[in-house]
């Protein structure tokens, strides 16, 4: 029973991280006029919505309520993003750098979740698959940010 409660807590944290990611990319989408970035951000929102659906399905199978909240750190991240934009940091490179920061946080959360040896195999598999998809998103954001750095340099 204790392992199920611990597993539920880990899964709930990942739902919150994905909720942060959804809010962050929706905000980033509003800060750019670049159609390629808007499309990319829409894809990342869709990924996180799919991840939260999978994670919440597992929580419901345990009899837990569906998680809808975000993390305190995510709220701070979005506030920082607002402040940055209000001081002129809404260029393409700045938006991508801020998104990369969020992707780093998501990677850290998923890596931390997978360190728990009490996770059932099916949960570990689900988290591993989601982490791989998030890593791909992270790498895409970093590549675009680096490209902007080179183009401006």
mmCIF file with all atom_site columns, C-alpha atoms in Angstrom:
data_model
loop_
_atom_site.group_PDB
_atom_site.id
_atom_site.type_symbol
_atom_site.label_atom_id
_atom_site.label_alt_id
_atom_site.label_comp_id
_atom_site.label_asym_id
_atom_site.label_entity_id
_atom_site.label_seq_id
_atom_site.pdbx_PDB_ins_code
_atom_site.Cartn_x
_atom_site.Cartn_y
_atom_site.Cartn_z
_atom_site.occupancy
_atom_site.B_iso_or_equiv
_atom_site.pdbx_formal_charge
_atom_site.auth_seq_id
_atom_site.auth_comp_id
_atom_site.auth_asym_id
_atom_site.auth_atom_id
_atom_site.pdbx_PDB_model_num
ATOM 1   C CA . UNK A 1 1   ? 0.000  0.000  0.000   1.00 0.00 ? 1   UNK A CA 1
ATOM 2   C CA . UNK A 1 2   ? 2.844  2.384  0.854   1.00 0.00 ? 2   UNK A CA 1
ATOM 3   C CA . UNK A 1 3   ? 4.418  1.853  -2.580  1.00 0.00 ? 3   UNK A CA 1
ATOM 4   C CA . UNK A 1 4   ? 1.107  2.695  -4.269  1.00 0.00 ? 4   UNK A CA 1
ATOM 5   C CA . UNK A 1 5   ? 0.898  5.980  -2.348  1.00 0.00 ? 5   UNK A CA 1
ATOM 6   C CA . UNK A 1 6   ? 4.494  6.827  -3.226  1.00 0.00 ? 6   UNK A CA 1
ATOM 7   C CA . UNK A 1 7   ? 3.889  5.924  -6.857  1.00 0.00 ? 7   UNK A CA 1
ATOM 8   C CA . UNK A 1 8   ? 0.755  8.093  -6.918  1.00 0.00 ? 8   UNK A CA 1
ATOM 9   C CA . UNK A 1 9   ? 2.764  11.026 -5.515  1.00 0.00 ? 9   UNK A CA 1
ATOM 10  C CA . UNK A 1 10  ? 5.423  10.624 -8.222  1.00 0.00 ? 10  UNK A CA 1
ATOM 11  C CA . UNK A 1 11  ? 2.788  10.448 -10.951 1.00 0.00 ? 11  UNK A CA 1
ATOM 12  C CA . UNK A 1 12  ? 0.954  13.475 -9.536  1.00 0.00 ? 12  UNK A CA 1
ATOM 13  C CA . UNK A 1 13  ? 4.192  15.478 -9.669  1.00 0.00 ? 13  UNK A CA 1
ATOM 14  C CA . UNK A 1 14  ? 4.654  14.565 -13.338 1.00 0.00 ? 14  UNK A CA 1
ATOM 15  C CA . UNK A 1 15  ? 1.094  15.661 -14.107 1.00 0.00 ? 15  UNK A CA 1
ATOM 16  C CA . UNK A 1 16  ? 1.870  19.006 -12.473 1.00 0.00 ? 16  UNK A CA 1
ATOM 17  C CA . UNK A 1 17  ? 5.067  19.361 -14.519 1.00 0.00 ? 17  UNK A CA 1
ATOM 18  C CA . UNK A 1 18  ? 3.100  18.720 -17.692 1.00 0.00 ? 18  UNK A CA 1
ATOM 19  C CA . UNK A 1 19  ? 0.434  21.206 -16.617 1.00 0.00 ? 19  UNK A CA 1
ATOM 20  C CA . UNK A 1 20  ? 3.256  23.749 -16.143 1.00 0.00 ? 20  UNK A CA 1
ATOM 21  C CA . UNK A 1 21  ? 4.526  22.899 -19.596 1.00 0.00 ? 21  UNK A CA 1
ATOM 22  C CA . UNK A 1 22  ? 1.082  23.393 -21.149 1.00 0.00 ? 22  UNK A CA 1
ATOM 23  C CA . UNK A 1 23  ? 0.690  26.792 -19.508 1.00 0.00 ? 23  UNK A CA 1
ATOM 24  C CA . UNK A 1 24  ? 4.260  27.785 -20.374 1.00 0.00 ? 24  UNK A CA 1
ATOM 25  C CA . UNK A 1 25  ? 3.942  26.915 -24.064 1.00 0.00 ? 25  UNK A CA 1
ATOM 26  C CA . UNK A 1 26  ? 0.535  28.562 -24.320 1.00 0.00 ? 26  UNK A CA 1
ATOM 27  C CA . UNK A 1 27  ? 2.144  31.702 -22.914 1.00 0.00 ? 27  UNK A CA 1
ATOM 28  C CA . UNK A 1 28  ? 5.162  31.403 -25.225 1.00 0.00 ? 28  UNK A CA 1
ATOM 29  C CA . UNK A 1 29  ? 2.828  30.999 -28.196 1.00 0.00 ? 29  UNK A CA 1
ATOM 30  C CA . UNK A 1 30  ? 1.220  34.351 -27.395 1.00 0.00 ? 30  UNK A CA 1
ATOM 31  C CA . UNK A 1 31  ? 4.620  36.052 -27.261 1.00 0.00 ? 31  UNK A CA 1
ATOM 32  C CA . UNK A 1 32  ? 5.702  35.282 -30.802 1.00 0.00 ? 32  UNK A CA 1
ATOM 33  C CA . UNK A 1 33  ? 4.455  36.040 -34.275 1.00 0.00 ? 33  UNK A CA 1
ATOM 34  C CA . UNK A 1 34  ? 6.675  33.328 -35.796 1.00 0.00 ? 34  UNK A CA 1
ATOM 35  C CA . UNK A 1 35  ? 4.389  30.691 -37.281 1.00 0.00 ? 35  UNK A CA 1
ATOM 36  C CA . UNK A 1 36  ? 7.007  27.937 -37.000 1.00 0.00 ? 36  UNK A CA 1
ATOM 37  C CA . UNK A 1 37  ? 7.330  28.546 -33.251 1.00 0.00 ? 37  UNK A CA 1
ATOM 38  C CA . UNK A 1 38  ? 3.561  28.712 -32.770 1.00 0.00 ? 38  UNK A CA 1
ATOM 39  C CA . UNK A 1 39  ? 3.261  25.333 -34.498 1.00 0.00 ? 39  UNK A CA 1
ATOM 40  C CA . UNK A 1 40  ? 6.100  23.871 -32.432 1.00 0.00 ? 40  UNK A CA 1
ATOM 41  C CA . UNK A 1 41  ? 4.567  25.158 -29.200 1.00 0.00 ? 41  UNK A CA 1
ATOM 42  C CA . UNK A 1 42  ? 1.170  23.729 -30.200 1.00 0.00 ? 42  UNK A CA 1
ATOM 43  C CA . UNK A 1 43  ? 2.829  20.325 -30.724 1.00 0.00 ? 43  UNK A CA 1
ATOM 44  C CA . UNK A 1 44  ? 4.449  20.498 -27.293 1.00 0.00 ? 44  UNK A CA 1
ATOM 45  C CA . UNK A 1 45  ? 1.150  21.433 -25.655 1.00 0.00 ? 45  UNK A CA 1
ATOM 46  C CA . UNK A 1 46  ? -0.489 18.466 -27.415 1.00 0.00 ? 46  UNK A CA 1
ATOM 47  C CA . UNK A 1 47  ? 2.278  16.148 -26.135 1.00 0.00 ? 47  UNK A CA 1
ATOM 48  C CA . UNK A 1 48  ? 1.838  17.308 -22.549 1.00 0.00 ? 48  UNK A CA 1
ATOM 49  C CA . UNK A 1 49  ? -1.942 16.982 -22.775 1.00 0.00 ? 49  UNK A CA 1
ATOM 50  C CA . UNK A 1 50  ? -1.484 13.397 -23.967 1.00 0.00 ? 50  UNK A CA 1
ATOM 51  C CA . UNK A 1 51  ? 1.001  12.750 -21.135 1.00 0.00 ? 51  UNK A CA 1
ATOM 52  C CA . UNK A 1 52  ? -1.369 14.153 -18.493 1.00 0.00 ? 52  UNK A CA 1
ATOM 53  C CA . UNK A 1 53  ? -4.163 11.978 -19.877 1.00 0.00 ? 53  UNK A CA 1
ATOM 54  C CA . UNK A 1 54  ? -1.971 8.872  -19.573 1.00 0.00 ? 54  UNK A CA 1
ATOM 55  C CA . UNK A 1 55  ? -0.754 9.808  -16.100 1.00 0.00 ? 55  UNK A CA 1
ATOM 56  C CA . UNK A 1 56  ? -4.226 10.723 -14.838 1.00 0.00 ? 56  UNK A CA 1
ATOM 57  C CA . UNK A 1 57  ? -5.615 7.464  -16.210 1.00 0.00 ? 57  UNK A CA 1
ATOM 58  C CA . UNK A 1 58  ? -3.096 5.642  -14.023 1.00 0.00 ? 58  UNK A CA 1
ATOM 59  C CA . UNK A 1 59  ? -4.060 7.778  -10.994 1.00 0.00 ? 59  UNK A CA 1
ATOM 60  C CA . UNK A 1 60  ? -7.738 6.970  -11.508 1.00 0.00 ? 60  UNK A CA 1
ATOM 61  C CA . UNK A 1 61  ? -6.869 3.262  -11.668 1.00 0.00 ? 61  UNK A CA 1
ATOM 62  C CA . UNK A 1 62  ? -5.486 3.680  -8.140  1.00 0.00 ? 62  UNK A CA 1
ATOM 63  C CA . UNK A 1 63  ? -8.645 5.441  -7.026  1.00 0.00 ? 63  UNK A CA 1
ATOM 64  C CA . UNK A 1 64  ? -6.902 8.820  -6.895  1.00 0.00 ? 64  UNK A CA 1
ATOM 65  C CA . UNK A 1 65  ? -8.438 12.061 -8.080  1.00 0.00 ? 65  UNK A CA 1
ATOM 66  C CA . UNK A 1 66  ? -7.329 13.515 -11.357 1.00 0.00 ? 66  UNK A CA 1
ATOM 67  C CA . UNK A 1 67  ? -4.521 16.055 -10.852 1.00 0.00 ? 67  UNK A CA 1
ATOM 68  C CA . UNK A 1 68  ? -5.147 19.479 -12.380 1.00 0.00 ? 68  UNK A CA 1
ATOM 69  C CA . UNK A 1 69  ? -2.773 21.767 -10.527 1.00 0.00 ? 69  UNK A CA 1
ATOM 70  C CA . UNK A 1 70  ? 0.659  23.022 -11.498 1.00 0.00 ? 70  UNK A CA 1
ATOM 71  C CA . UNK A 1 71  ? 3.794  23.316 -9.402  1.00 0.00 ? 71  UNK A CA 1
ATOM 72  C CA . UNK A 1 72  ? 4.863  26.346 -7.426  1.00 0.00 ? 72  UNK A CA 1
ATOM 73  C CA . UNK A 1 73  ? 8.101  26.382 -9.426  1.00 0.00 ? 73  UNK A CA 1
ATOM 74  C CA . UNK A 1 74  ? 6.066  26.419 -12.641 1.00 0.00 ? 74  UNK A CA 1
ATOM 75  C CA . UNK A 1 75  ? 4.105  29.427 -11.436 1.00 0.00 ? 75  UNK A CA 1
ATOM 76  C CA . UNK A 1 76  ? 7.379  31.196 -10.651 1.00 0.00 ? 76  UNK A CA 1
ATOM 77  C CA . UNK A 1 77  ? 8.712  30.267 -14.105 1.00 0.00 ? 77  UNK A CA 1
ATOM 78  C CA . UNK A 1 78  ? 5.674  31.786 -15.829 1.00 0.00 ? 78  UNK A CA 1
ATOM 79  C CA . UNK A 1 79  ? 5.901  34.945 -13.701 1.00 0.00 ? 79  UNK A CA 1
ATOM 80  C CA . UNK A 1 80  ? 9.585  35.257 -14.617 1.00 0.00 ? 80  UNK A CA 1
ATOM 81  C CA . UNK A 1 81  ? 8.637  34.836 -18.269 1.00 0.00 ? 81  UNK A CA 1
ATOM 82  C CA . UNK A 1 82  ? 6.108  37.705 -17.932 1.00 0.00 ? 82  UNK A CA 1
ATOM 83  C CA . UNK A 1 83  ? 8.696  39.971 -16.310 1.00 0.00 ? 83  UNK A CA 1
ATOM 84  C CA . UNK A 1 84  ? 11.270 39.138 -18.991 1.00 0.00 ? 84  UNK A CA 1
ATOM 85  C CA . UNK A 1 85  ? 8.823  40.003 -21.756 1.00 0.00 ? 85  UNK A CA 1
ATOM 86  C CA . UNK A 1 86  ? 7.793  43.268 -20.108 1.00 0.00 ? 86  UNK A CA 1
ATOM 87  C CA . UNK A 1 87  ? 11.449 44.360 -20.198 1.00 0.00 ? 87  UNK A CA 1
ATOM 88  C CA . UNK A 1 88  ? 11.874 43.584 -23.887 1.00 0.00 ? 88  UNK A CA 1
ATOM 89  C CA . UNK A 1 89  ? 12.902 39.937 -23.769 1.00 0.00 ? 89  UNK A CA 1
ATOM 90  C CA . UNK A 1 90  ? 10.358 38.669 -26.283 1.00 0.00 ? 90  UNK A CA 1
ATOM 91  C CA . UNK A 1 91  ? 12.674 38.120 -29.220 1.00 0.00 ? 91  UNK A CA 1
ATOM 92  C CA . UNK A 1 92  ? 12.881 34.663 -30.760 1.00 0.00 ? 92  UNK A CA 1
ATOM 93  C CA . UNK A 1 93  ? 16.107 33.684 -28.991 1.00 0.00 ? 93  UNK A CA 1
ATOM 94  C CA . UNK A 1 94  ? 14.832 34.833 -25.577 1.00 0.00 ? 94  UNK A CA 1
ATOM 95  C CA . UNK A 1 95  ? 11.582 32.926 -25.967 1.00 0.00 ? 95  UNK A CA 1
ATOM 96  C CA . UNK A 1 96  ? 13.477 29.778 -26.974 1.00 0.00 ? 96  UNK A CA 1
ATOM 97  C CA . UNK A 1 97  ? 15.951 30.191 -24.093 1.00 0.00 ? 97  UNK A CA 1
ATOM 98  C CA . UNK A 1 98  ? 13.061 30.482 -21.646 1.00 0.00 ? 98  UNK A CA 1
ATOM 99  C CA . UNK A 1 99  ? 11.426 27.400 -23.158 1.00 0.00 ? 99  UNK A CA 1
ATOM 100 C CA . UNK A 1 100 ? 14.692 25.504 -22.855 1.00 0.00 ? 100 UNK A CA 1
ATOM 101 C CA . UNK A 1 101 ? 14.786 26.391 -19.168 1.00 0.00 ? 101 UNK A CA 1
ATOM 102 C CA . UNK A 1 102 ? 11.335 24.829 -18.802 1.00 0.00 ? 102 UNK A CA 1
ATOM 103 C CA . UNK A 1 103 ? 12.397 21.760 -20.762 1.00 0.00 ? 103 UNK A CA 1
ATOM 104 C CA . UNK A 1 104 ? 15.424 21.369 -18.472 1.00 0.00 ? 104 UNK A CA 1
ATOM 105 C CA . UNK A 1 105 ? 13.068 21.388 -15.474 1.00 0.00 ? 105 UNK A CA 1
ATOM 106 C CA . UNK A 1 106 ? 10.833 18.759 -17.076 1.00 0.00 ? 106 UNK A CA 1
ATOM 107 C CA . UNK A 1 107 ? 13.841 16.528 -17.820 1.00 0.00 ? 107 UNK A CA 1
ATOM 108 C CA . UNK A 1 108 ? 15.050 16.868 -14.247 1.00 0.00 ? 108 UNK A CA 1
ATOM 109 C CA . UNK A 1 109 ? 11.611 15.890 -12.901 1.00 0.00 ? 109 UNK A CA 1
ATOM 110 C CA . UNK A 1 110 ? 11.339 12.842 -15.143 1.00 0.00 ? 110 UNK A CA 1
ATOM 111 C CA . UNK A 1 111 ? 14.893 11.738 -14.347 1.00 0.00 ? 111 UNK A CA 1
ATOM 112 C CA . UNK A 1 112 ? 14.186 12.119 -10.643 1.00 0.00 ? 112 UNK A CA 1
ATOM 113 C CA . UNK A 1 113 ? 10.954 10.109 -10.961 1.00 0.00 ? 113 UNK A CA 1
ATOM 114 C CA . UNK A 1 114 ? 12.805 7.239  -12.611 1.00 0.00 ? 114 UNK A CA 1
ATOM 115 C CA . UNK A 1 115 ? 15.271 7.042  -9.714  1.00 0.00 ? 115 UNK A CA 1
ATOM 116 C CA . UNK A 1 116 ? 12.540 5.538  -7.513  1.00 0.00 ? 116 UNK A CA 1
ATOM 117 C CA . UNK A 1 117 ? 12.926 1.778  -7.334  1.00 0.00 ? 117 UNK A CA 1
ATOM 118 C CA . UNK A 1 118 ? 9.371  1.233  -6.076  1.00 0.00 ? 118 UNK A CA 1
ATOM 119 C CA . UNK A 1 119 ? 7.712  2.185  -9.390  1.00 0.00 ? 119 UNK A CA 1
ATOM 120 C CA . UNK A 1 120 ? 5.790  -0.675 -10.989 1.00 0.00 ? 120 UNK A CA 1
ATOM 121 C CA . UNK A 1 121 ? 7.195  -1.748 -14.383 1.00 0.00 ? 121 UNK A CA 1
ATOM 122 C CA . UNK A 1 122 ? 4.228  -0.378 -16.363 1.00 0.00 ? 122 UNK A CA 1
ATOM 123 C CA . UNK A 1 123 ? 4.583  3.047  -14.710 1.00 0.00 ? 123 UNK A CA 1
ATOM 124 C CA . UNK A 1 124 ? 8.347  3.057  -15.234 1.00 0.00 ? 124 UNK A CA 1
ATOM 125 C CA . UNK A 1 125 ? 7.761  2.229  -18.921 1.00 0.00 ? 125 UNK A CA 1
ATOM 126 C CA . UNK A 1 126 ? 5.203  5.021  -19.335 1.00 0.00 ? 126 UNK A CA 1
ATOM 127 C CA . UNK A 1 127 ? 7.487  7.569  -17.629 1.00 0.00 ? 127 UNK A CA 1
ATOM 128 C CA . UNK A 1 128 ? 10.492 6.424  -19.698 1.00 0.00 ? 128 UNK A CA 1
ATOM 129 C CA . UNK A 1 129 ? 8.586  6.806  -22.959 1.00 0.00 ? 129 UNK A CA 1
ATOM 130 C CA . UNK A 1 130 ? 7.351  10.257 -21.987 1.00 0.00 ? 130 UNK A CA 1
ATOM 131 C CA . UNK A 1 131 ? 10.855 11.290 -20.946 1.00 0.00 ? 131 UNK A CA 1
ATOM 132 C CA . UNK A 1 132 ? 12.233 10.247 -24.344 1.00 0.00 ? 132 UNK A CA 1
ATOM 133 C CA . UNK A 1 133 ? 9.618  12.381 -26.112 1.00 0.00 ? 133 UNK A CA 1
ATOM 134 C CA . UNK A 1 134 ? 10.392 15.307 -23.803 1.00 0.00 ? 134 UNK A CA 1
ATOM 135 C CA . UNK A 1 135 ? 14.113 14.893 -24.493 1.00 0.00 ? 135 UNK A CA 1
ATOM 136 C CA . UNK A 1 136 ? 13.404 15.175 -28.195 1.00 0.00 ? 136 UNK A CA 1
ATOM 137 C CA . UNK A 1 137 ? 11.449 18.384 -27.570 1.00 0.00 ? 137 UNK A CA 1
ATOM 138 C CA . UNK A 1 138 ? 14.258 19.734 -25.415 1.00 0.00 ? 138 UNK A CA 1
ATOM 139 C CA . UNK A 1 139 ? 16.816 19.031 -28.113 1.00 0.00 ? 139 UNK A CA 1
ATOM 140 C CA . UNK A 1 140 ? 14.650 20.702 -30.761 1.00 0.00 ? 140 UNK A CA 1
ATOM 141 C CA . UNK A 1 141 ? 14.263 23.848 -28.613 1.00 0.00 ? 141 UNK A CA 1
ATOM 142 C CA . UNK A 1 142 ? 18.001 23.926 -27.882 1.00 0.00 ? 142 UNK A CA 1
ATOM 143 C CA . UNK A 1 143 ? 18.840 23.503 -31.570 1.00 0.00 ? 143 UNK A CA 1
ATOM 144 C CA . UNK A 1 144 ? 16.572 26.404 -32.551 1.00 0.00 ? 144 UNK A CA 1
ATOM 145 C CA . UNK A 1 145 ? 17.974 28.563 -29.744 1.00 0.00 ? 145 UNK A CA 1
ATOM 146 C CA . UNK A 1 146 ? 21.552 27.773 -30.816 1.00 0.00 ? 146 UNK A CA 1
ATOM 147 C CA . UNK A 1 147 ? 20.642 28.563 -34.413 1.00 0.00 ? 147 UNK A CA 1
ATOM 148 C CA . UNK A 1 148 ? 19.364 31.972 -33.322 1.00 0.00 ? 148 UNK A CA 1
ATOM 149 C CA . UNK A 1 149 ? 22.600 32.590 -31.411 1.00 0.00 ? 149 UNK A CA 1
ATOM 150 C CA . UNK A 1 150 ? 24.695 31.761 -34.483 1.00 0.00 ? 150 UNK A CA 1
ATOM 151 C CA . UNK A 1 151 ? 22.498 33.849 -36.789 1.00 0.00 ? 151 UNK A CA 1
ATOM 152 C CA . UNK A 1 152 ? 22.706 36.890 -34.502 1.00 0.00 ? 152 UNK A CA 1
ATOM 153 C CA . UNK A 1 153 ? 26.440 36.492 -33.857 1.00 0.00 ? 153 UNK A CA 1
#
